[in-house]
PDB file of C-alpha atoms and ligand atoms in Angstrom:
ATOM      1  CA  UNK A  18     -16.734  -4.508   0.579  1.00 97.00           C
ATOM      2  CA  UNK A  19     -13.841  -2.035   0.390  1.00 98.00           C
ATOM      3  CA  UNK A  20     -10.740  -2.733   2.523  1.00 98.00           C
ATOM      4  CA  UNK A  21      -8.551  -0.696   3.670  1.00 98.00           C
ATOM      5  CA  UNK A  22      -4.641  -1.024   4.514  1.00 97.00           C
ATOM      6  CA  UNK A  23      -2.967   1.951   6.283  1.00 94.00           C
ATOM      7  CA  UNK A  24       0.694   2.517   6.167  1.00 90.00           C
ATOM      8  CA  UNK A  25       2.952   4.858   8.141  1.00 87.00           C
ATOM      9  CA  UNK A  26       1.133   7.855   8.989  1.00 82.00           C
ATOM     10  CA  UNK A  27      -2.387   6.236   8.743  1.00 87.00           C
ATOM     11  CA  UNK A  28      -2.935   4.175  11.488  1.00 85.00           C
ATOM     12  CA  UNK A  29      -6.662   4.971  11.883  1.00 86.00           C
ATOM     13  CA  UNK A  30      -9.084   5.708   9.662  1.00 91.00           C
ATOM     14  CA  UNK A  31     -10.276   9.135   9.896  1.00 89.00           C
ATOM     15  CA  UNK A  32     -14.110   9.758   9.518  1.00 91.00           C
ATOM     16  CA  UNK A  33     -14.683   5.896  10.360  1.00 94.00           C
ATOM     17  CA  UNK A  34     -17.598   5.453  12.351  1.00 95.00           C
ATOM     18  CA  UNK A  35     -16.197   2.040  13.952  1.00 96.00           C
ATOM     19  CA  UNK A  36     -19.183  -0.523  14.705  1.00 96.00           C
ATOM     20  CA  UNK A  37     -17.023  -3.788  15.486  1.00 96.00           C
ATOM     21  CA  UNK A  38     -13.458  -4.977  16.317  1.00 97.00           C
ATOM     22  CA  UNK A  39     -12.378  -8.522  15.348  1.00 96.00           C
ATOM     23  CA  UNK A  40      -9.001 -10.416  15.936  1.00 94.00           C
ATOM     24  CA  UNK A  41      -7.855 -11.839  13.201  1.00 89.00           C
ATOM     25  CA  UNK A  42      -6.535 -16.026  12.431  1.00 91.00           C
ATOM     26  CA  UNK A  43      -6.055 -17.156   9.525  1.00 96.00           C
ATOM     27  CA  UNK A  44      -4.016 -20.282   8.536  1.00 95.00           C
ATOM     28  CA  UNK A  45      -1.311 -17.920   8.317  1.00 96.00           C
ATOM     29  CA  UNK A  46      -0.928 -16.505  12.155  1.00 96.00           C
ATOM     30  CA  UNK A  47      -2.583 -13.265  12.589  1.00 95.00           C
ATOM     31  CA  UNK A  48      -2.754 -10.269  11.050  1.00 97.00           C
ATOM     32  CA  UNK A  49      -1.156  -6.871  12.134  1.00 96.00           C
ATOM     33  CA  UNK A  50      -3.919  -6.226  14.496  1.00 96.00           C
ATOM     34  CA  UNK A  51      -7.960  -6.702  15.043  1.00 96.00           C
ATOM     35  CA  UNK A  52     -10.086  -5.985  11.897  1.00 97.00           C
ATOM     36  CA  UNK A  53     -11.708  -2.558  12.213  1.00 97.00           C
ATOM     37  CA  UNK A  54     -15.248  -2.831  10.913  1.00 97.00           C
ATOM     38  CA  UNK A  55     -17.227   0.673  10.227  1.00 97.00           C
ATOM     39  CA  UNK A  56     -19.376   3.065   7.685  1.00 97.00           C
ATOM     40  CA  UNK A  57     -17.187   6.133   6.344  1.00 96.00           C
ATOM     41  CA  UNK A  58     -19.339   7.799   3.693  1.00 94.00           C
ATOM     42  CA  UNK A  59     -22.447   5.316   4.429  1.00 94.00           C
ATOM     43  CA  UNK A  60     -20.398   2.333   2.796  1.00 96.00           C
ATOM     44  CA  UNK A  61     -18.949  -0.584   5.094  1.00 97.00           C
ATOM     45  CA  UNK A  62     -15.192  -0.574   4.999  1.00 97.00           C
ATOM     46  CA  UNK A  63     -12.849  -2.394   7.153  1.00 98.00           C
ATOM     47  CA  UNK A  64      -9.706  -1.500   8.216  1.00 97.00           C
ATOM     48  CA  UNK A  65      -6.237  -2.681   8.902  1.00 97.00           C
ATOM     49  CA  UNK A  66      -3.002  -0.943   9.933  1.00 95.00           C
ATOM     50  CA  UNK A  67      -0.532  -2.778   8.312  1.00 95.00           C
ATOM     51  CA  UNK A  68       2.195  -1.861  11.180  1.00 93.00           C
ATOM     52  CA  UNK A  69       0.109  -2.583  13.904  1.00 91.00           C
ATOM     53  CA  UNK A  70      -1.852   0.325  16.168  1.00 82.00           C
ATOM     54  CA  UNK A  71       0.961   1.127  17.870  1.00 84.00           C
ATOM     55  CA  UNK A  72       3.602   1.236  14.293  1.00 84.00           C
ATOM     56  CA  UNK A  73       5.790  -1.843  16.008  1.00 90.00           C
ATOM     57  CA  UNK A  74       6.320  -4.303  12.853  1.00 94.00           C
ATOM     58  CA  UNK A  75       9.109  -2.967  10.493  1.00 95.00           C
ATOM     59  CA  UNK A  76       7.998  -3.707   6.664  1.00 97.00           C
ATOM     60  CA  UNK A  77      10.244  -7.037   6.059  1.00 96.00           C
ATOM     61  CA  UNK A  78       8.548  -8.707   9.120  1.00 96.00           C
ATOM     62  CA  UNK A  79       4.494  -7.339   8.427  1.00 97.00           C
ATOM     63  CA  UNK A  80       2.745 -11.078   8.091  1.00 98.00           C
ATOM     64  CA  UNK A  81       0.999 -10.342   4.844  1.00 98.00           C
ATOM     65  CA  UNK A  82      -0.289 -13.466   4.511  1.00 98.00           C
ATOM     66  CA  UNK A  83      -2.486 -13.335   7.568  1.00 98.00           C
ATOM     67  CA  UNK A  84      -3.255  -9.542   6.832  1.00 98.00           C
ATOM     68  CA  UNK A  85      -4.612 -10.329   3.294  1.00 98.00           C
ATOM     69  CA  UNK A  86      -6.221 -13.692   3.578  1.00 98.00           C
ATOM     70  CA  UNK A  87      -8.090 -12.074   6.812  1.00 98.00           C
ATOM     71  CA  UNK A  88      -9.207  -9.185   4.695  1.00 98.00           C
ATOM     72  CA  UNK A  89     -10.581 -11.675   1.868  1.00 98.00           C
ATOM     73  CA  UNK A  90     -12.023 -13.738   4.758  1.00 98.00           C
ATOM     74  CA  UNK A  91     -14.162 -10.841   5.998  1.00 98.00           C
ATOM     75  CA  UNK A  92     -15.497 -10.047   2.537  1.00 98.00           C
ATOM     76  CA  UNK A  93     -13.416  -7.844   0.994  1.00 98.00           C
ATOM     77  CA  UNK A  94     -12.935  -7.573  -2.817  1.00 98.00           C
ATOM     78  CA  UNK A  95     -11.762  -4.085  -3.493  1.00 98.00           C
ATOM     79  CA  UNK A  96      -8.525  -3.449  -1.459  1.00 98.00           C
ATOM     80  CA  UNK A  97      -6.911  -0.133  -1.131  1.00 98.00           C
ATOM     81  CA  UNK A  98      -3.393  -0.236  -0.070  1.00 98.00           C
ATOM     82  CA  UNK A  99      -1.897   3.446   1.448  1.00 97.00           C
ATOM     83  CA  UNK A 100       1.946   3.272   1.472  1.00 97.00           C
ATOM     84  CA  UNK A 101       4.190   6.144   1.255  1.00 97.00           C
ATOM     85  CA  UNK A 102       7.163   6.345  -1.117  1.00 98.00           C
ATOM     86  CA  UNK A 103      10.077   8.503  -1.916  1.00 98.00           C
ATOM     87  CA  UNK A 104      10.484   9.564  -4.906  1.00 98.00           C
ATOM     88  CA  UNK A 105      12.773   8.849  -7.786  1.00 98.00           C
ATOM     89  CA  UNK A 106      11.470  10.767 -10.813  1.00 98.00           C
ATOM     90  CA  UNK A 107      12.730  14.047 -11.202  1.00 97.00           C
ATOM     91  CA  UNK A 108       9.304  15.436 -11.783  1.00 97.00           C
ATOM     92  CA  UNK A 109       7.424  14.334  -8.569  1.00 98.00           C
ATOM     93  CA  UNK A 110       7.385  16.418  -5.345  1.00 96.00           C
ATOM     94  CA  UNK A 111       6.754  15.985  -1.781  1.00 96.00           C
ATOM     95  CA  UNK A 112       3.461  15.432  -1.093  1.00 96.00           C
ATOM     96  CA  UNK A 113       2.012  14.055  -4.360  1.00 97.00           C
ATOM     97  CA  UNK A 114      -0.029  10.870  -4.418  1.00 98.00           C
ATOM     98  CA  UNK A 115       0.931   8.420  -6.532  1.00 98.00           C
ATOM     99  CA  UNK A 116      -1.454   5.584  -8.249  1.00 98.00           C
ATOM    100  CA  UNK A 117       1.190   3.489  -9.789  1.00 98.00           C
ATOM    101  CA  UNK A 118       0.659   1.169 -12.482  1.00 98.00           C
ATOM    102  CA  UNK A 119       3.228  -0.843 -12.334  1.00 98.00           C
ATOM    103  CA  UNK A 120       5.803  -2.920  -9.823  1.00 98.00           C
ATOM    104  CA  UNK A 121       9.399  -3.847  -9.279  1.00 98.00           C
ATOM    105  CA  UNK A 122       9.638  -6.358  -7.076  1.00 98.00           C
ATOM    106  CA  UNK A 123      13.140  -6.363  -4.894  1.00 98.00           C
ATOM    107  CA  UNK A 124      12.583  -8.020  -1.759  1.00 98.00           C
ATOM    108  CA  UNK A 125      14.073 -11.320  -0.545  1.00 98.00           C
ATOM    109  CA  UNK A 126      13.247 -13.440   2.295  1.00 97.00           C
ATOM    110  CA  UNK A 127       9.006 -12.313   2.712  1.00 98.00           C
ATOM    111  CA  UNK A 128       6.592 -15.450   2.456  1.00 97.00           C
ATOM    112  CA  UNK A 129       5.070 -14.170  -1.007  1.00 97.00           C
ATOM    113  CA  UNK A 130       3.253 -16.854  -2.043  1.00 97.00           C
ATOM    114  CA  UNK A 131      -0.183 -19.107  -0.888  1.00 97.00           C
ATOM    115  CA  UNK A 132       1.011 -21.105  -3.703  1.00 95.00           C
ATOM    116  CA  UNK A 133       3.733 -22.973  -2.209  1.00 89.00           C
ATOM    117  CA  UNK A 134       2.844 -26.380  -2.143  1.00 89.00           C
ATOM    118  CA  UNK A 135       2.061 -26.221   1.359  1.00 87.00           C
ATOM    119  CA  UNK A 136      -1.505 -25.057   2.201  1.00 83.00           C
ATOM    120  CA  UNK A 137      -2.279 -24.536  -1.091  1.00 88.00           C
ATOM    121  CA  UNK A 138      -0.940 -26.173  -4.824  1.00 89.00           C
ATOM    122  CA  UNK A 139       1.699 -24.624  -6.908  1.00 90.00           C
ATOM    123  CA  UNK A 140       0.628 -22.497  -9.148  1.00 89.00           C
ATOM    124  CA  UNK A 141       1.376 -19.696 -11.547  1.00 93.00           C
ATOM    125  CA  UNK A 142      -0.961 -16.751 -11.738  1.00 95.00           C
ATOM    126  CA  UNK A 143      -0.762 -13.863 -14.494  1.00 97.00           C
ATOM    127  CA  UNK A 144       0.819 -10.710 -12.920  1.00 98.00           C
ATOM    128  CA  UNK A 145       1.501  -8.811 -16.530  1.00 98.00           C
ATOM    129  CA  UNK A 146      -0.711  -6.086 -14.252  1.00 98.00           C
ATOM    130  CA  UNK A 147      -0.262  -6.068 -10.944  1.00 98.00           C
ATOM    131  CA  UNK A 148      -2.650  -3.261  -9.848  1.00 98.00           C
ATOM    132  CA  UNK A 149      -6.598  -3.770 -10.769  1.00 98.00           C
ATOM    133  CA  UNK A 150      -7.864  -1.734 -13.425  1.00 98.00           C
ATOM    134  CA  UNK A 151     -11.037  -1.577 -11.596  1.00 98.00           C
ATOM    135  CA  UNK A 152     -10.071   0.151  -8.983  1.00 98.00           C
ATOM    136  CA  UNK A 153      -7.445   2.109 -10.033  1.00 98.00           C
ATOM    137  CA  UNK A 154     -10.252   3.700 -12.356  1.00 98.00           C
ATOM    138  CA  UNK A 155     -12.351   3.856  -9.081  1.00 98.00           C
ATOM    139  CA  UNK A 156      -9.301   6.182  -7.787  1.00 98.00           C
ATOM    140  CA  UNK A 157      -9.012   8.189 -10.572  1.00 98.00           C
ATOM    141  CA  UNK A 158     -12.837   9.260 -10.714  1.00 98.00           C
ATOM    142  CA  UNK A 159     -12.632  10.142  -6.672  1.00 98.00           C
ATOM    143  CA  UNK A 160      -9.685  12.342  -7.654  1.00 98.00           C
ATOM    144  CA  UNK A 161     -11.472  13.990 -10.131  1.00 98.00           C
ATOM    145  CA  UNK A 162     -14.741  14.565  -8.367  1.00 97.00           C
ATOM    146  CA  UNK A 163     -12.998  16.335  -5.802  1.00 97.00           C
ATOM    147  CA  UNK A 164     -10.483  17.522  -7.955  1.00 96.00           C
ATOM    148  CA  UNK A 165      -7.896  15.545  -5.871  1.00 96.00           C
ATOM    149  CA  UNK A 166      -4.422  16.318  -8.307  1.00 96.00           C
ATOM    150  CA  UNK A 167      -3.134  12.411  -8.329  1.00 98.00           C
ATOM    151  CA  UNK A 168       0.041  11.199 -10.556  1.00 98.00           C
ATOM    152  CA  UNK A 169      -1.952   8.686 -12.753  1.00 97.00           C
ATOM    153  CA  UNK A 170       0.852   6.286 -13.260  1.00 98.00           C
ATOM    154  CA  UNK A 171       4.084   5.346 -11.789  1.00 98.00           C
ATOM    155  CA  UNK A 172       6.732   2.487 -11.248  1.00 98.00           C
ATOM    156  CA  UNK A 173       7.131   1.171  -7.636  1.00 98.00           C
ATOM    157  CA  UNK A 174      10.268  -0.127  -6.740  1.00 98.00           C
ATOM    158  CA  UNK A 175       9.107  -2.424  -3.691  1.00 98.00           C
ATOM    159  CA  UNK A 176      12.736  -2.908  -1.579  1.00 98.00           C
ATOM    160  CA  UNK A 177      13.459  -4.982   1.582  1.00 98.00           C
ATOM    161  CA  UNK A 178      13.863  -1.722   4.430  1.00 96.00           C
ATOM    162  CA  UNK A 179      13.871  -0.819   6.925  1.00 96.00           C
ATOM    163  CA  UNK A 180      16.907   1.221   6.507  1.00 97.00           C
ATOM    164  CA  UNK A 181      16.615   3.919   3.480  1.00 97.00           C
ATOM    165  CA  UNK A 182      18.678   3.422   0.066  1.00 98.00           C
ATOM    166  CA  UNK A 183      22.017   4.401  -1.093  1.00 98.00           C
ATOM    167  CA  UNK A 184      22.457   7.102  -3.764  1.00 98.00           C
ATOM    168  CA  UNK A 185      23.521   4.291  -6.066  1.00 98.00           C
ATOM    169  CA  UNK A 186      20.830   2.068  -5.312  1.00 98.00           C
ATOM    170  CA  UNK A 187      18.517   4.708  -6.100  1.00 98.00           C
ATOM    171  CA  UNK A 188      20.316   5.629  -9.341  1.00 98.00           C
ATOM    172  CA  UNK A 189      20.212   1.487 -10.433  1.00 98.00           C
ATOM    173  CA  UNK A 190      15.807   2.002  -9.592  1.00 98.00           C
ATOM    174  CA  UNK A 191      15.954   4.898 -11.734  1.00 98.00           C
ATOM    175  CA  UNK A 192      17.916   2.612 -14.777  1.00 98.00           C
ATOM    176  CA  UNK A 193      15.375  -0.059 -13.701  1.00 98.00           C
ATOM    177  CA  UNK A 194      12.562   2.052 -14.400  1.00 98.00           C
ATOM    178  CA  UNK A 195      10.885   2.784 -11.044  1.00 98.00           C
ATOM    179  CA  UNK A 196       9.828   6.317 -10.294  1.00 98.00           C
ATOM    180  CA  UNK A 197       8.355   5.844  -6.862  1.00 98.00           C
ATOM    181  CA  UNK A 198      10.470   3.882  -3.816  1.00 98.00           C
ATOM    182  CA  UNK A 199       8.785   1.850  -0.643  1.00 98.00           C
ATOM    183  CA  UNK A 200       8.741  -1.051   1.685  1.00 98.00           C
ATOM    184  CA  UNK A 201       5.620  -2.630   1.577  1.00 98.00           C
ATOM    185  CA  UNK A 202       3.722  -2.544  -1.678  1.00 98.00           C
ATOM    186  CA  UNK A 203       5.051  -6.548  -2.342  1.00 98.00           C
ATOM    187  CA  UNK A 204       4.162  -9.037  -2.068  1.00 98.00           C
ATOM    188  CA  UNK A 205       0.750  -7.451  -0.538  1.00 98.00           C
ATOM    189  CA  UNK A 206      -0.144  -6.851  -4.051  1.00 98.00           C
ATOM    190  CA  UNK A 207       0.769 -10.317  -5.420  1.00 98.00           C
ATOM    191  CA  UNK A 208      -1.121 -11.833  -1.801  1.00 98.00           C
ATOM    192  CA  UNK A 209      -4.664 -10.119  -3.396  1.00 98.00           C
ATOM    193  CA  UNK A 210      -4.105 -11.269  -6.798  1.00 98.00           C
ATOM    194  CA  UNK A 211      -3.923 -15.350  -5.752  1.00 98.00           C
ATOM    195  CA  UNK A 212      -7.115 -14.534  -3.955  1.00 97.00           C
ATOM    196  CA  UNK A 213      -8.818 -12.634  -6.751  1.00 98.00           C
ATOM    197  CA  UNK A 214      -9.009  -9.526  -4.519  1.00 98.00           C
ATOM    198  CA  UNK A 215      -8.598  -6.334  -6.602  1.00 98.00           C
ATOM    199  CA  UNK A 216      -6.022  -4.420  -5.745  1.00 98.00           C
ATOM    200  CA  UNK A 217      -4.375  -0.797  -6.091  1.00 98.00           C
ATOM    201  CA  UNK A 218      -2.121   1.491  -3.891  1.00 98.00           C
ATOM    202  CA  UNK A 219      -2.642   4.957  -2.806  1.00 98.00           C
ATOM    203  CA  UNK A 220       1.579   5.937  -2.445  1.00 98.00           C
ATOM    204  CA  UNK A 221       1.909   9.390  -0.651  1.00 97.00           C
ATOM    205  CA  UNK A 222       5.492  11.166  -1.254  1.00 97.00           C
ATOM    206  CA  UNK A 223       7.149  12.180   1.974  1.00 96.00           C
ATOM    207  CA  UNK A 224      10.150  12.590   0.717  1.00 97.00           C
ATOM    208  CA  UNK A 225      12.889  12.873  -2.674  1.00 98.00           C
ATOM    209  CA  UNK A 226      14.517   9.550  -2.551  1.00 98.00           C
ATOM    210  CA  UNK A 227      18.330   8.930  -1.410  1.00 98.00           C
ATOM    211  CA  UNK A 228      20.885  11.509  -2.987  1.00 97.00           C
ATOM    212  CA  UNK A 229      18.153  13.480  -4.918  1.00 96.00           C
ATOM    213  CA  UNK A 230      16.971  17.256  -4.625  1.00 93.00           C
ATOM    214  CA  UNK A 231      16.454  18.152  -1.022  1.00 92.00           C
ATOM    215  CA  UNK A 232      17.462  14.472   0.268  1.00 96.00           C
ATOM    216  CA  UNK A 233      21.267  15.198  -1.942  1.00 95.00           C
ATOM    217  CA  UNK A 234      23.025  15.139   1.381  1.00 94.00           C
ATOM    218  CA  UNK A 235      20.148  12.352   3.022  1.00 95.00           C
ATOM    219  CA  UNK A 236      16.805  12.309   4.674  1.00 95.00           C
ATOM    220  CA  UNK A 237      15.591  15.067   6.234  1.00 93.00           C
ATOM    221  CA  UNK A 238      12.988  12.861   8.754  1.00 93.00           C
ATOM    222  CA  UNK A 239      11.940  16.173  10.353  1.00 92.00           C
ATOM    223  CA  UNK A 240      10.659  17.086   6.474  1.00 92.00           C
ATOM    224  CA  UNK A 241       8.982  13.495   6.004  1.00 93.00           C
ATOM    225  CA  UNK A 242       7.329  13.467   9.478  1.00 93.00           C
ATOM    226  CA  UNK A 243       5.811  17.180   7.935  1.00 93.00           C
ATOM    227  CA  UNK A 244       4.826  15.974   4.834  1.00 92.00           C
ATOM    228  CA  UNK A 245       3.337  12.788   6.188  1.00 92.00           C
ATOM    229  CA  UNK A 246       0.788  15.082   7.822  1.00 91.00           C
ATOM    230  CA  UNK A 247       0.294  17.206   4.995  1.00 91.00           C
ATOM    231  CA  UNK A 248      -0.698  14.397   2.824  1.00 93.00           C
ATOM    232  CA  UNK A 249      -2.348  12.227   4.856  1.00 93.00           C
ATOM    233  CA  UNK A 250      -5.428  14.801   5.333  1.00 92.00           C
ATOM    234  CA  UNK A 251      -5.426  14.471   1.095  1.00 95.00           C
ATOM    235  CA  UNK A 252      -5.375  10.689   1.650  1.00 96.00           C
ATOM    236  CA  UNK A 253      -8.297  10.445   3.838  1.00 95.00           C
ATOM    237  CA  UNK A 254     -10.421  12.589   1.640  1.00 96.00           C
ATOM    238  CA  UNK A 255      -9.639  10.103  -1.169  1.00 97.00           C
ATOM    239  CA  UNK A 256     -10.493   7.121   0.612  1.00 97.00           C
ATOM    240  CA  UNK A 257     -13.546   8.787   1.668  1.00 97.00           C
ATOM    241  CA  UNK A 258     -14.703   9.461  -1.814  1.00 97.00           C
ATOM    242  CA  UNK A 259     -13.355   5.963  -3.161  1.00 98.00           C
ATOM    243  CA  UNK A 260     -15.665   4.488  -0.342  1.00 97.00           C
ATOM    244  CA  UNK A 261     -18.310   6.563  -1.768  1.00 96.00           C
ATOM    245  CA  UNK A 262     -18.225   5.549  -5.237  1.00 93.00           C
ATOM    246  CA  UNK A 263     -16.909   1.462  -4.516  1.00 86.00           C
TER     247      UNK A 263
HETATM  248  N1  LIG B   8      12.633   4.772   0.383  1.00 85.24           N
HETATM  249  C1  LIG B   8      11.939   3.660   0.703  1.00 85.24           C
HETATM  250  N2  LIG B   8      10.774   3.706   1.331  1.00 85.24           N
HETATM  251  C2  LIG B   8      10.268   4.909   1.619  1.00 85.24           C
HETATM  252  C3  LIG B   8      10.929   6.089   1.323  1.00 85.24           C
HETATM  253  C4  LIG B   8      12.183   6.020   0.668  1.00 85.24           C
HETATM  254  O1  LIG B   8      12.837   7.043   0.357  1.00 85.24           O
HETATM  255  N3  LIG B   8      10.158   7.126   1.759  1.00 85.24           N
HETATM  256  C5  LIG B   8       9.051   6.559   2.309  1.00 85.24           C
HETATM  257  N4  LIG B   8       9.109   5.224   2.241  1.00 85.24           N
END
């Protein structure tokens, strides 16, 4: 079954026809909110806000242990994460979607690991790629059939949030190698590897990151909140077609 996460700006599931609502323990606490069980495009898909229905929990205190072991608990094996970026690369815009390939990991202080001796042994799993090929070709093929213009690759620079970069920091993810900049794409994506859950991110730009183009002199939120609304009727159109062809 395909799962669902939605980030800021996605906190329902447009076109979802909803049949069941179920809360959510795991070993782990519980997830953001209830489950959201429905058909969009005749497939079953369940759904998760990863901020909670109401957008209360900032990115460095989501539980993603709870949110991705209930997700592999209710059957899903294809997860597809939406989280918006900003974005680093001089040749992305506002309101692209990004399918990165690729992570930087920069957070401290998340539980990022079932692995930790505690519920489950130590142990060291391959990340060399952390986003499924599977799906990401799943992605790619809903893009095309309905000739959906996604950025086929990028670098995600995962950082800790909630408050935006500095100009510098940006300019270090740049050196690093990122092209895209968020909050929430680790260690979700690391969470669905230990449990064999394919994984890949949808990553909507809302804005040019810190001290770039139209952000030189800082976010414009006015400008996100815009192209958050802009992209997030691409988005759903996407997922609907992914659903379709999972
Ligand atoms: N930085 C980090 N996370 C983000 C940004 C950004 O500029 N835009 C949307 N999420």
């Amino acid at each position: 079954m395909l799962g669902v996460i939605g980030g800021t700006g996605l906190t329902q599931l447009r076109g979802l026809a909803i049949t069941r609502r179920e809360i959510a323990r795991t070993p782990y606490g519980e997830a953001s909110q209830p489950l959201i069980f429905g058909e969009l495009a005749g497939r079953q898909v369940v759904f998760l806000a990863r901020h909670g229905g109401g957008h209360t929990i900032p990115p460095h205190a989501v539980n993603y242990r709870a949110n991705i072991w209930a997700l592999h608990a209710a059957g899903v094996d294809n997860l597809l994460a939406i989280a918006t970026v900003g974005g680093i690369a001089s040749d992305l815009n506002s309101g692209d979607i990004v399918l990165p390939n690729q992570l930087i990991d920069y957070t401290y202080g998340r539980k990022n690991t079932y692995h930790d001796g505690i519920e489950m042994p130590v142990k060291h799993i391959d990340f060399t790629e952390p986003y499924s090929a599977s799906l990401r070709n799943t992605c790619l093929q809903a893009a095309n059939k309905i000739q959906q213009t996604l950025v086929q690759s990028g670098v995600y620079a995962c950082v800790q949030g909630p408050r935006l970069e500095t100009a510098a920091e940006i300019n270090r993810l740049e050196r690093d190698g990122a092209s895209i900049v968020g909050m929430t794409g680790m260690p979700e994506a690391v969470l669905a590897r230990e449990l064999g859950v394919h994984y890949a991110a949808l990553c909507p730009m809302v804005n040019q990151a810190a001290g770039r183009g139209d952000s030189s002199n800082g976010i414009n939120f006015a400008d996100v909140t815009a192209n958050l609304e802009r992209t997030m009727q691409k988005v759903c159109a996407l997922i609907e077609e992914i659903a379709r062809i999972n």
